[in-house]
PDB file of C-alpha atoms in Angstrom:
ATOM      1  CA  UNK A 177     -15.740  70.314 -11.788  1.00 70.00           C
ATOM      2  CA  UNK A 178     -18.907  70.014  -9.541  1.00 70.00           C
ATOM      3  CA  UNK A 179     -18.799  67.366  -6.851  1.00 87.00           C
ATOM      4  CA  UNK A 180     -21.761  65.688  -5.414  1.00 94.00           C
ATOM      5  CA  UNK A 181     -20.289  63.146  -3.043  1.00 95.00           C
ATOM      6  CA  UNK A 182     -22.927  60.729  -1.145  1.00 96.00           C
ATOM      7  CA  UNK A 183     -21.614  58.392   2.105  1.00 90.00           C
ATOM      8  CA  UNK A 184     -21.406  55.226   0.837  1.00 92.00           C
ATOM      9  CA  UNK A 185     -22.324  53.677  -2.349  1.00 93.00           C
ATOM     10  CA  UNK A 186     -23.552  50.820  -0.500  1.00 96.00           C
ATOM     11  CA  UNK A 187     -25.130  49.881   2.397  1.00 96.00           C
ATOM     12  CA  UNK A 188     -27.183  46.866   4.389  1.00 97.00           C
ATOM     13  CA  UNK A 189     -29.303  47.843   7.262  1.00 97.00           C
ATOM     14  CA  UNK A 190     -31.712  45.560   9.609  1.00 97.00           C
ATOM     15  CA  UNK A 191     -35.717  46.589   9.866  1.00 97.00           C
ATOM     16  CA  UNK A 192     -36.231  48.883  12.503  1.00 97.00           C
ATOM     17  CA  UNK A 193     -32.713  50.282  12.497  1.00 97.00           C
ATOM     18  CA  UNK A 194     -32.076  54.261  11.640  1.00 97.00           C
ATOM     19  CA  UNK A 195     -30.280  55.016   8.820  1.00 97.00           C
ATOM     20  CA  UNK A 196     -28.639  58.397   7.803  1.00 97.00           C
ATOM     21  CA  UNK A 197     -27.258  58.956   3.935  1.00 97.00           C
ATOM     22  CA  UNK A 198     -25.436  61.995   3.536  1.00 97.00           C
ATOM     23  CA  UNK A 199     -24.674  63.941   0.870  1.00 97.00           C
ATOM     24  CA  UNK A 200     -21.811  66.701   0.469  1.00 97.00           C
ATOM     25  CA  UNK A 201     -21.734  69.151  -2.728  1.00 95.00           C
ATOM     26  CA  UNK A 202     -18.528  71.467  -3.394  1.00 91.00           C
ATOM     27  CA  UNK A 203     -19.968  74.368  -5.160  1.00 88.00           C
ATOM     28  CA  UNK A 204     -21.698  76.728  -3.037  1.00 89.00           C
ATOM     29  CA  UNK A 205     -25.142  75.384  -4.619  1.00 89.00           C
ATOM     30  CA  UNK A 206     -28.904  76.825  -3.411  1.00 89.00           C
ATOM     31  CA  UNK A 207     -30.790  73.927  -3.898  1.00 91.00           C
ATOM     32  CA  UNK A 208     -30.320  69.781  -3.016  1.00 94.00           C
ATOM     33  CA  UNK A 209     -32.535  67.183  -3.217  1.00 95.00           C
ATOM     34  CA  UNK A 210     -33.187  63.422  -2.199  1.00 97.00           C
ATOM     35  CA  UNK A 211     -34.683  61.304  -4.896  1.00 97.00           C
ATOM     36  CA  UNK A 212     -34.897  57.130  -4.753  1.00 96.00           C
ATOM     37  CA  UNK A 213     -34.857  55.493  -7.995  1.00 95.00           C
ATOM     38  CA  UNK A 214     -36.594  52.929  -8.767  1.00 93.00           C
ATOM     39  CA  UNK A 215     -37.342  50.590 -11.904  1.00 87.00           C
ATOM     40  CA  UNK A 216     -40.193  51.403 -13.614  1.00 84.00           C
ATOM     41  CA  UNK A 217     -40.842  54.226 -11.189  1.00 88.00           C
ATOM     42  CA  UNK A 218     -37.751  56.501 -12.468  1.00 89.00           C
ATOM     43  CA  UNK A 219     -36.753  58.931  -9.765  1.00 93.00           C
ATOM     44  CA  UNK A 220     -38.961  60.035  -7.614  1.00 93.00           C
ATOM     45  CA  UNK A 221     -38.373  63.172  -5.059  1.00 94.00           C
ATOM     46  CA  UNK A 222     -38.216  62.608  -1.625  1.00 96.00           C
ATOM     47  CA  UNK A 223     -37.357  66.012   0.373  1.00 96.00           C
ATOM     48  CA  UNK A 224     -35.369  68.983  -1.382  1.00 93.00           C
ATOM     49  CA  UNK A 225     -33.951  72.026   0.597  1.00 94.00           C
ATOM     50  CA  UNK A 226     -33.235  75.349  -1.135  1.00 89.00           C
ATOM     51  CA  UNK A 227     -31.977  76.886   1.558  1.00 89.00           C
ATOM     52  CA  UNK A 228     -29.701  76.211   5.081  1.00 91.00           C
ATOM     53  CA  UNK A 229     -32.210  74.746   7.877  1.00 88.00           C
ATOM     54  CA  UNK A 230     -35.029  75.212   4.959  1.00 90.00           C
ATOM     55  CA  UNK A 231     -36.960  72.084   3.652  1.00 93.00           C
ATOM     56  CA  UNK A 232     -39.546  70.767   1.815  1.00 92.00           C
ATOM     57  CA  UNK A 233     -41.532  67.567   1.501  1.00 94.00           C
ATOM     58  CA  UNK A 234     -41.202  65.946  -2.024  1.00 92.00           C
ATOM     59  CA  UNK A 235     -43.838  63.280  -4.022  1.00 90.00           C
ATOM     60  CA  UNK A 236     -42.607  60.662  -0.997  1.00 95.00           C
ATOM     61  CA  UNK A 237     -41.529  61.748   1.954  1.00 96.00           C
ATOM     62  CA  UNK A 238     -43.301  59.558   4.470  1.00 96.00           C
ATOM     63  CA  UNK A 239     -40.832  57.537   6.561  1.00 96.00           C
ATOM     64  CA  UNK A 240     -37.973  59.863   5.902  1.00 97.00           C
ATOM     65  CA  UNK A 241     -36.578  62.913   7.727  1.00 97.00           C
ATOM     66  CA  UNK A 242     -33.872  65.109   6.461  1.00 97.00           C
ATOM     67  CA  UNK A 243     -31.442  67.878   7.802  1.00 96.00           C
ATOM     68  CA  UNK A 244     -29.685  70.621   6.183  1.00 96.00           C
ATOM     69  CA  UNK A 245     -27.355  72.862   8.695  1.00 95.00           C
ATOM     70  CA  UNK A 246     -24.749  73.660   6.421  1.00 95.00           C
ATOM     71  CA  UNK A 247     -25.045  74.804   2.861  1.00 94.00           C
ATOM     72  CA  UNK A 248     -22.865  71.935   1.459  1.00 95.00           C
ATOM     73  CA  UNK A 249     -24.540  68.914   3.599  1.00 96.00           C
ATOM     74  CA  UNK A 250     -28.001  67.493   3.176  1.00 97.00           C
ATOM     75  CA  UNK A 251     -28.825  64.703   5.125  1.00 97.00           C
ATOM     76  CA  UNK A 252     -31.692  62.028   4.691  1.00 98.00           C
ATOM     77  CA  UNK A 253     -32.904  59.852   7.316  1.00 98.00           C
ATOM     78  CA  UNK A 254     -34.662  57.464   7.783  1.00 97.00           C
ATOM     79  CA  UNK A 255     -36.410  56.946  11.243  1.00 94.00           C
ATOM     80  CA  UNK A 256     -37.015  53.270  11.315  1.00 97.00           C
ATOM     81  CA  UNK A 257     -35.939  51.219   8.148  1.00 97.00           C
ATOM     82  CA  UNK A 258     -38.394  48.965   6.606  1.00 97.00           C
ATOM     83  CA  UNK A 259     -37.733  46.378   4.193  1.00 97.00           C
ATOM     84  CA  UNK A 260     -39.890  48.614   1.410  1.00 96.00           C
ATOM     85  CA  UNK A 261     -37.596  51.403   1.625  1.00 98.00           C
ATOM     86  CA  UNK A 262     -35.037  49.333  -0.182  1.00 97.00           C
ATOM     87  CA  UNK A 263     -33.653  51.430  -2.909  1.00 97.00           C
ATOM     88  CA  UNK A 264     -31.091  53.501  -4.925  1.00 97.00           C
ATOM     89  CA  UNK A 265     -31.323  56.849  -3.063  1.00 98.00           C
ATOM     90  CA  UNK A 266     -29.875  59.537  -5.318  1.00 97.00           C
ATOM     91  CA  UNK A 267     -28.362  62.987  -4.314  1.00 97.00           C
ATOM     92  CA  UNK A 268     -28.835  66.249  -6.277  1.00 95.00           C
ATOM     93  CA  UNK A 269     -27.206  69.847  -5.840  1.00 93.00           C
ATOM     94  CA  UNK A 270     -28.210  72.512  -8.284  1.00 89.00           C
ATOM     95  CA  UNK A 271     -27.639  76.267  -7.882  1.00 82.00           C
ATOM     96  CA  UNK A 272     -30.587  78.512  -8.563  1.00 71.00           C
ATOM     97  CA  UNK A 273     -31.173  78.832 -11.925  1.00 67.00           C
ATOM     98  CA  UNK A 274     -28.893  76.269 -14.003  1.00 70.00           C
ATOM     99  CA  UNK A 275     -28.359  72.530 -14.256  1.00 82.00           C
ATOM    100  CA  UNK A 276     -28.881  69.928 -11.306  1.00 88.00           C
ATOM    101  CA  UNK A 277     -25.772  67.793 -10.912  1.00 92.00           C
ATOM    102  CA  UNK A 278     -26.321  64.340  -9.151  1.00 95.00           C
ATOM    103  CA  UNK A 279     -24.499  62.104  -6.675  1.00 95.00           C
ATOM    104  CA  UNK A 280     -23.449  58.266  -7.585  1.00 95.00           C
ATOM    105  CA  UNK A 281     -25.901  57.068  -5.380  1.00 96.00           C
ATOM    106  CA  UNK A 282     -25.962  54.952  -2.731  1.00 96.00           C
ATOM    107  CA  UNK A 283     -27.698  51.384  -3.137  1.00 96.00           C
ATOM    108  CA  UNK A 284     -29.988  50.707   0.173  1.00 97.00           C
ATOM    109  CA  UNK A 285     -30.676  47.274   1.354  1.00 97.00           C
ATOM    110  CA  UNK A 286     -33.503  47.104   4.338  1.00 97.00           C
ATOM    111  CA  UNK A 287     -33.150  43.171   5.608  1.00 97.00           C
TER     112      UNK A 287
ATOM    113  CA  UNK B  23     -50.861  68.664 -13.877  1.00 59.00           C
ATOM    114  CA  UNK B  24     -46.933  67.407 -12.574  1.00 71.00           C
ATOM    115  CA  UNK B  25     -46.727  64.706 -14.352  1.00 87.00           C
ATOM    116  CA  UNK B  26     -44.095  63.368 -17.613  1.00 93.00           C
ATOM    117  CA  UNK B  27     -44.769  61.022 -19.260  1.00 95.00           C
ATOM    118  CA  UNK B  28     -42.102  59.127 -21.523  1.00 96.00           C
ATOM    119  CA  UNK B  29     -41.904  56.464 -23.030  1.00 96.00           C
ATOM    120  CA  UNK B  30     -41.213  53.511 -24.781  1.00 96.00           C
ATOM    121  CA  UNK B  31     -40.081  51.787 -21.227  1.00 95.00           C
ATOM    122  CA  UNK B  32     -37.081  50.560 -23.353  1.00 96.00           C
ATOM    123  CA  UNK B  33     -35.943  50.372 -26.769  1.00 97.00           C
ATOM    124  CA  UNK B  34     -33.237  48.085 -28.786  1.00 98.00           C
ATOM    125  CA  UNK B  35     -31.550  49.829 -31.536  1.00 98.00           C
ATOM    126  CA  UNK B  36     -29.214  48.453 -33.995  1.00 98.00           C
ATOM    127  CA  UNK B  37     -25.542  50.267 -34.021  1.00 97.00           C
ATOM    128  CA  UNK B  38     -26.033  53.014 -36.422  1.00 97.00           C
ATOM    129  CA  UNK B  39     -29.833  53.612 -35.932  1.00 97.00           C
ATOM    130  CA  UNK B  40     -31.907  56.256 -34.784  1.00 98.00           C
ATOM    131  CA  UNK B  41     -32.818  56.149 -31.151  1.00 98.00           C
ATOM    132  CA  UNK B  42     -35.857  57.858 -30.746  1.00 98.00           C
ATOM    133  CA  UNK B  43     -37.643  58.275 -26.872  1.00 98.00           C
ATOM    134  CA  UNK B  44     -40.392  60.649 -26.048  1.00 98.00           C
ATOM    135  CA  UNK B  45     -42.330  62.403 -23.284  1.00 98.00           C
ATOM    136  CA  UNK B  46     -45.642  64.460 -22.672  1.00 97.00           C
ATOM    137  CA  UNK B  47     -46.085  67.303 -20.004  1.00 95.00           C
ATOM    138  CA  UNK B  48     -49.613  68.633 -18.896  1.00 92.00           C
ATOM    139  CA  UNK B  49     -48.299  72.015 -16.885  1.00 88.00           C
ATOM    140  CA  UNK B  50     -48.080  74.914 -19.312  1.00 88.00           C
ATOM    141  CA  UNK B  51     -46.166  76.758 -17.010  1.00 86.00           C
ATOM    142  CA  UNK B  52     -43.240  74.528 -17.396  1.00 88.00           C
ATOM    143  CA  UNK B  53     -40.537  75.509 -19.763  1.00 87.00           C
ATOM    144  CA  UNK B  54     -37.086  74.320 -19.209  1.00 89.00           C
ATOM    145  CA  UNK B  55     -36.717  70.471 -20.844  1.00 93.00           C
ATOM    146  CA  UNK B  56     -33.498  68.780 -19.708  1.00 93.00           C
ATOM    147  CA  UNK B  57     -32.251  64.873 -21.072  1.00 96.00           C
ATOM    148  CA  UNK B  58     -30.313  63.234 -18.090  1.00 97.00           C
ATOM    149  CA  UNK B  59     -27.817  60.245 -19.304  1.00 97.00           C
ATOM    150  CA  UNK B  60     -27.571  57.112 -16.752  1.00 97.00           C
ATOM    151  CA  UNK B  61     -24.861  54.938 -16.851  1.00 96.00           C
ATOM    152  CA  UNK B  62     -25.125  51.526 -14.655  1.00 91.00           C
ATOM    153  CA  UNK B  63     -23.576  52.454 -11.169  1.00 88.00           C
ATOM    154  CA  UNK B  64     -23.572  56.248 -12.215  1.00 91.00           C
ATOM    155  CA  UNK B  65     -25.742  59.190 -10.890  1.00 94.00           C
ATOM    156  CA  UNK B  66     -28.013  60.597 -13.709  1.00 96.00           C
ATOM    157  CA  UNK B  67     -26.141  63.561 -15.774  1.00 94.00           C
ATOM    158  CA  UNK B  68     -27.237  66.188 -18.162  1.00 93.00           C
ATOM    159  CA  UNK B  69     -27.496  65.574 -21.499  1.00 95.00           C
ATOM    160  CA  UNK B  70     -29.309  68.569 -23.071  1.00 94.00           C
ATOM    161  CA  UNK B  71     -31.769  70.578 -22.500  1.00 92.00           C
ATOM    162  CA  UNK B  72     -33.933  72.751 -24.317  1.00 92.00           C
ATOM    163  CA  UNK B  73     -36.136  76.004 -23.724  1.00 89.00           C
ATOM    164  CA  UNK B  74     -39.492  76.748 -25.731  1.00 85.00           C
ATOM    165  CA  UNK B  75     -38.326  79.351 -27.699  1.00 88.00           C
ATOM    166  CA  UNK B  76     -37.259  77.403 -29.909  1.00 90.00           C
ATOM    167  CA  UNK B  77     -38.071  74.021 -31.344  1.00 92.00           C
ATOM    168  CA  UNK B  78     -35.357  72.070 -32.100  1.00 95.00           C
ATOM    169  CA  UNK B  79     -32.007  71.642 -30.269  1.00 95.00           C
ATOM    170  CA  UNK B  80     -28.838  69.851 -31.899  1.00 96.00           C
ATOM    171  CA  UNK B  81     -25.948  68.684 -30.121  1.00 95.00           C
ATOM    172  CA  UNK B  82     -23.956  66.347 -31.836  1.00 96.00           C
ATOM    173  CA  UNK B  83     -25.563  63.152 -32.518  1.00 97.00           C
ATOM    174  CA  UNK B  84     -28.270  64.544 -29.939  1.00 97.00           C
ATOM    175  CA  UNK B  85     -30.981  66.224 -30.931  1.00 97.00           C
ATOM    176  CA  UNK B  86     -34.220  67.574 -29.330  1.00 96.00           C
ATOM    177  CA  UNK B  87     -37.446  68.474 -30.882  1.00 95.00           C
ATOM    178  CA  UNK B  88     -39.874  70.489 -28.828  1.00 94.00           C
ATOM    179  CA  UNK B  89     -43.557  70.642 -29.604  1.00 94.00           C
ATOM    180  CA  UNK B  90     -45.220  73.537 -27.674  1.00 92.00           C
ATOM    181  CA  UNK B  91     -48.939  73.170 -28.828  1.00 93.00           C
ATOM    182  CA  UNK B  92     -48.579  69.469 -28.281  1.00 95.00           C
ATOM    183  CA  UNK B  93     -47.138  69.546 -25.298  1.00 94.00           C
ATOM    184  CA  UNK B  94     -44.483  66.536 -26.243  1.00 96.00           C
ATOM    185  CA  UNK B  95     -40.522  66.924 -26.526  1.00 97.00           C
ATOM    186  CA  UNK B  96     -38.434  64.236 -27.584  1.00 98.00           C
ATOM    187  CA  UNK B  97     -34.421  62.681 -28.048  1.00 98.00           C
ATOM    188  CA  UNK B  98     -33.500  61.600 -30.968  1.00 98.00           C
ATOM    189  CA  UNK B  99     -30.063  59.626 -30.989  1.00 98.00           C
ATOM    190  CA  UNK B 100     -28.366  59.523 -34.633  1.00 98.00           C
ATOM    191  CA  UNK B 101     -25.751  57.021 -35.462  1.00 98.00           C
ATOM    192  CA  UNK B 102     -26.293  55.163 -31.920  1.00 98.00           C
ATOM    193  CA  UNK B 103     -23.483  53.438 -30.549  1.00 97.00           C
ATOM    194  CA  UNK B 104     -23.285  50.819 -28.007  1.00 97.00           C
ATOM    195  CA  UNK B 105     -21.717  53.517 -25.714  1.00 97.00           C
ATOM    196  CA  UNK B 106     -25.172  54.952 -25.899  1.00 98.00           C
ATOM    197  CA  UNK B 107     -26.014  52.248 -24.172  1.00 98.00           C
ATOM    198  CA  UNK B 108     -27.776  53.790 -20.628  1.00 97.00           C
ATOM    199  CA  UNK B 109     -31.147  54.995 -19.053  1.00 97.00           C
ATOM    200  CA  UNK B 110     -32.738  58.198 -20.501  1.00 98.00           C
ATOM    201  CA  UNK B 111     -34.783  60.504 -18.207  1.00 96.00           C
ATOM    202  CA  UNK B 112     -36.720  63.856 -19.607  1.00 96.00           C
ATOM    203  CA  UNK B 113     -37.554  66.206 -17.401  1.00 94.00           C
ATOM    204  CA  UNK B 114     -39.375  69.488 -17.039  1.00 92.00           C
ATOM    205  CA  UNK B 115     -39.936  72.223 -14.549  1.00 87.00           C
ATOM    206  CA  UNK B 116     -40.528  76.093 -14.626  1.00 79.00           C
ATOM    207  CA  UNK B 117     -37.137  77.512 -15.181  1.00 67.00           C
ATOM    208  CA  UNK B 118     -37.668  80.883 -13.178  1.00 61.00           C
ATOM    209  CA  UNK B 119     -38.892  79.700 -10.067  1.00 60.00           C
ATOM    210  CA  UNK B 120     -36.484  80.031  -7.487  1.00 52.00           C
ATOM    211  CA  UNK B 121     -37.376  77.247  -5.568  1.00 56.00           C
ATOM    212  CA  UNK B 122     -38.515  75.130  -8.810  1.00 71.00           C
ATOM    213  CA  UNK B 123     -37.756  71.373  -9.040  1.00 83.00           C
ATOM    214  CA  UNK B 124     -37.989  68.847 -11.980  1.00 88.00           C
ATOM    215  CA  UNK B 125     -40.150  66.511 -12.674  1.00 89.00           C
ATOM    216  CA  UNK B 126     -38.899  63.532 -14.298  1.00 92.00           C
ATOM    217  CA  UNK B 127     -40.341  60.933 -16.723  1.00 93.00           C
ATOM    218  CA  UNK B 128     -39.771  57.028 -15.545  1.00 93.00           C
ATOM    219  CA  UNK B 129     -36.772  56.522 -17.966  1.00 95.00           C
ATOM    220  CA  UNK B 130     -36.344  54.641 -20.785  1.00 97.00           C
ATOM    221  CA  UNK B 131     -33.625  51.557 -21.208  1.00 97.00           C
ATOM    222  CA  UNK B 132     -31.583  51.827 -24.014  1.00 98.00           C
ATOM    223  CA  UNK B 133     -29.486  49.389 -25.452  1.00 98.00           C
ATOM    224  CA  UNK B 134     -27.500  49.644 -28.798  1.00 97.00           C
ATOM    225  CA  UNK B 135     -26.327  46.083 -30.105  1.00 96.00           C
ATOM    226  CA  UNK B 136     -22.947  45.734 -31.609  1.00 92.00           C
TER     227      UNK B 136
END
């Protein structure tokens, strides 16, 4: 069974402080993304990697930062919270040519 | 070009109706078509997905029909059950790129009443 495991599931941070979500996958996969979700706006794609140390910028990815030294961990960061980056941030692992598996999420609230 | 439309934004279906959502894609070159399922508290997972070669994909009480020269594939959801009961997303990218991503539709709400 593929595993896409994300840090927590939930999380409360204060404005200005710097968050990091991370997100392990258990299958050797090419490709991960970082999407937030949400309503109305269904999930939109913040950074995706296909590669170690590669990256690319999504639809969203001002105010966020991510990492990706090891093939099974992608990180997302994001520099200095603010309250409008409240959100259900959603993981992704997919190997090159077949389905994209996702994470549970983890539920973001900026204060 | 990237964009997918879908809609309705949600839909209330009796148990045992047909659950029908739908979505529009601009970008010819796209032609993989996955459904992701959404349970409350749950990541999104695959469904089924179709490519267009051919038009109509069954899979139990889920069914796609693609529409190339429209551009529009949809879901249809036979016999829905309140366990049906979840966001839909569609999706679409171009399957042979190796650094392709999808593109997803907003979602659609479903809810099946008892």
């Amino acid at each position: 069974d593929v595993k896409v495991t994300q840090s927590s599931r939930y999380l409360v941070k204060r404005t200005g402080e710097k968050v990091f979500l991370e997100c392990v996958q258990d299958m050797d996969h090419e490709n991960m993304f970082w999407y937030r979700q949400d309503p109305g706006l269904g999930l939109r794609l913040i950074y995706f990697s296909y590669d170690v140390k590669m990256k690319e910028k999504g639809d969203i990815p001002e105010g966020y930062s991510v990492s990706r030294e090891k093939k099974e961990r992608f990180s997302l960061i994001l520099e200095s919270a603010s309250t409008n980056q409240t959100s259900m941030y959603l993981c992704a692992s997919r190997p090159r040519w077949t389905e994209q598996y996702f994470g549970p999420g983890t539920r973001l609230t900026v204060t | 070009q990237q964009q997918v439309k879908q809609s309705p934004q949600s839909l209330i279906v009796q148990k045992g109706g047909i659950s029908i959502i739908n979505c529009a894609y601009e970008n010819t070159a796209f032609d993989y078509f996955p459904w992701y399922q959404q349970f409350p508290g749950k990541g999104p997972a695959l469904l089924i997905a179709i490519r267009p070669d051919v038009s109509e994909k069954k899979e139990g009480r889920f069914t796609i029909s693609f529409n190339k020269s429209a551009k529009q594939f949809s879901l249809h959801i036979m016999d829905s059950q309140p366990g049906d009961s979840a966001t839909y997303f569609c999706a679409a990218s171009n399957y042979g790129g190796a650094t392709n991503k999808l593109i997803f539709g907003t979602g659609t709400l479903l809810a099946v009443q008892p």
